[in-house]
Amino acid sequence: MIIQLKNNINIQDKNLIINKLEDKKYTASEVKTQKGNYLVAIGKKDIDIRQIGCLQGVADIHKVSDSYKLVSREWKTKRTEIDLGDGVKISENDFSIMAGPCSIESEEQIISTVNHLKKNNIKIMRGGVFKPRSSPYSFRGLGIDGLKIFSKHCKNAGIKIITEVMQVSQIEDMIDYVDIFQVGARNSQNFNLLDELGKTNKPVMIKRGLAGTIDELLYSAEYIFSAGNEQIILCERGIRSYEKAYRNTLDINAIPILKEKTHLPVVVDPSHAIGIREFIEPLTLAIIMAGADGVIFENHQEPEIAFSDGQQSLNYNESEKLYKNIRKTIEFKQSL
Ligand code: PEP
Ligand code: MN
């Protein structure tokens, strides 16, 4: 169960609640986030929650039967909204578009992408500076110096940044330059990284693991929340299957399932799913209809010469067509 504590609860009242839970053979973990103060109590016996709910200092109490707790929709029916500042939000009411190259390659490329996004009123730019690559000989990113230039141009243009953090030691260097930390598929269950991101005050978008289940993704999100950070976005990016005709299998089923299981926003990355540029548009329109809260896709000034993932990156003409069709599809969906 989740016990939401009053913000001004005193230590004696808190200990009284914990003792009472222990009497009932429950273990309580305290979770303090930017927004609230909770006790997550785990136990086997079914107890009458009114016995806890009536104690001093309890603001609210909920039974949660899911084994992940804080990210479960069983206790929080209101959906989480991620506020990036300056009116940029990721929420159910406002389909978010995040676009940009797979890798940040040069200052010229950043300027070109920022101009393209600005022209099309896109508020969030993606781009990796620390790149997880299958081969150590592939381009591995411009690192923190690249991020600083990326940040400078985006700040000037009022565009927010999402970029991948690969390890704990990068967090401190990156934190002032990012608006959303991306946890890549390969790090989806890097629990040390999730714990440390939970201690930051920046939103985190966590991708589903290469062969991760929906429950595993939710447990990973629970790590971040229980370490103190409620600002979490989930990302379906395709899972590895036996099929070889495309890069990964986009699990459209995951969208309604996740939205039923969790209050967190759900974003989809069609680029790393299908991995084929020509099919990014139909997949994006499909995920809107399936209930996604946003899309993140790869976009490049000249995909043919991209340092990474050019085969799945849209050029500017293609992405402009996509933005228009996204907007039309949202209108169509709203008219149903
Ligand atoms: C990326 O977004 O560039 C990336 C490496 O994605 P994933 O972690 O989903 O493979
Ligand atoms: Mn990529």
PDB file of C-alpha atoms in Angstrom, residues 95 97-100 113 116-124 281 284-285 288 295 297-300 314-330:
ATOM      1  CA  PHE A  95       0.887  15.271 -27.951  1.00  0.00           C
ATOM      2  CA  ILE A  97       6.986  15.863 -30.605  1.00  0.00           C
ATOM      3  CA  MET A  98      10.715  15.366 -29.994  1.00  0.00           C
ATOM      4  CA  ALA A  99      12.917  15.324 -33.073  1.00  0.00           C
ATOM      5  CA  GLY A 100      16.578  15.590 -33.932  1.00  0.00           C
ATOM      6  CA  THR A 113      18.279  21.358 -36.709  1.00  0.00           C
ATOM      7  CA  HIS A 116      14.221  23.499 -38.680  1.00  0.00           C
ATOM      8  CA  LEU A 117      12.495  22.769 -35.359  1.00  0.00           C
ATOM      9  CA  LYS A 118      11.831  26.446 -34.685  1.00  0.00           C
ATOM     10  CA  LYS A 119      10.286  26.920 -38.108  1.00  0.00           C
ATOM     11  CA  ASN A 120       7.910  24.050 -37.378  1.00  0.00           C
ATOM     12  CA  ASN A 121       7.147  25.028 -33.789  1.00  0.00           C
ATOM     13  CA  ILE A 122       8.732  21.865 -32.341  1.00  0.00           C
ATOM     14  CA  LYS A 123       9.829  22.462 -28.762  1.00  0.00           C
ATOM     15  CA  ILE A 124      12.010  19.479 -27.873  1.00  0.00           C
ATOM     16  CA  GLU A 281       5.248   8.269 -40.731  1.00  0.00           C
ATOM     17  CA  THR A 284       3.745   7.616 -35.889  1.00  0.00           C
ATOM     18  CA  LEU A 285       0.158   8.075 -37.025  1.00  0.00           C
ATOM     19  CA  ILE A 288      -1.330   8.530 -31.965  1.00  0.00           C
ATOM     20  CA  VAL A 295       6.728  10.663 -30.309  1.00  0.00           C
ATOM     21  CA  PHE A 297      12.065  10.346 -33.851  1.00  0.00           C
ATOM     22  CA  GLU A 298      15.327  10.847 -35.707  1.00  0.00           C
ATOM     23  CA  ASN A 299      15.682  13.710 -38.084  1.00  0.00           C
ATOM     24  CA  HIS A 300      18.796  14.780 -40.013  1.00  0.00           C
ATOM     25  CA  LEU A 314      13.880  11.677 -41.860  1.00  0.00           C
ATOM     26  CA  ASN A 315      15.159  14.610 -43.870  1.00  0.00           C
ATOM     27  CA  TYR A 316      13.563  18.016 -43.311  1.00  0.00           C
ATOM     28  CA  ASN A 317      10.988  17.677 -46.112  1.00  0.00           C
ATOM     29  CA  GLU A 318       9.907  14.320 -44.752  1.00  0.00           C
ATOM     30  CA  SER A 319       9.672  15.573 -41.178  1.00  0.00           C
ATOM     31  CA  GLU A 320       7.668  18.653 -42.252  1.00  0.00           C
ATOM     32  CA  LYS A 321       5.173  16.365 -43.923  1.00  0.00           C
ATOM     33  CA  LEU A 322       5.108  14.250 -40.773  1.00  0.00           C
ATOM     34  CA  TYR A 323       4.434  17.253 -38.485  1.00  0.00           C
ATOM     35  CA  LYS A 324       1.467  18.223 -40.663  1.00  0.00           C
ATOM     36  CA  ASN A 325       0.065  14.721 -40.682  1.00  0.00           C
ATOM     37  CA  ILE A 326       0.572  14.356 -36.913  1.00  0.00           C
ATOM     38  CA  ARG A 327      -1.505  17.489 -36.404  1.00  0.00           C
ATOM     39  CA  LYS A 328      -4.201  16.257 -38.798  1.00  0.00           C
ATOM     40  CA  THR A 329      -4.320  12.867 -37.068  1.00  0.00           C
ATOM     41  CA  ILE A 330      -4.659  14.477 -33.633  1.00  0.00           C
TER      42      ILE A 330
END
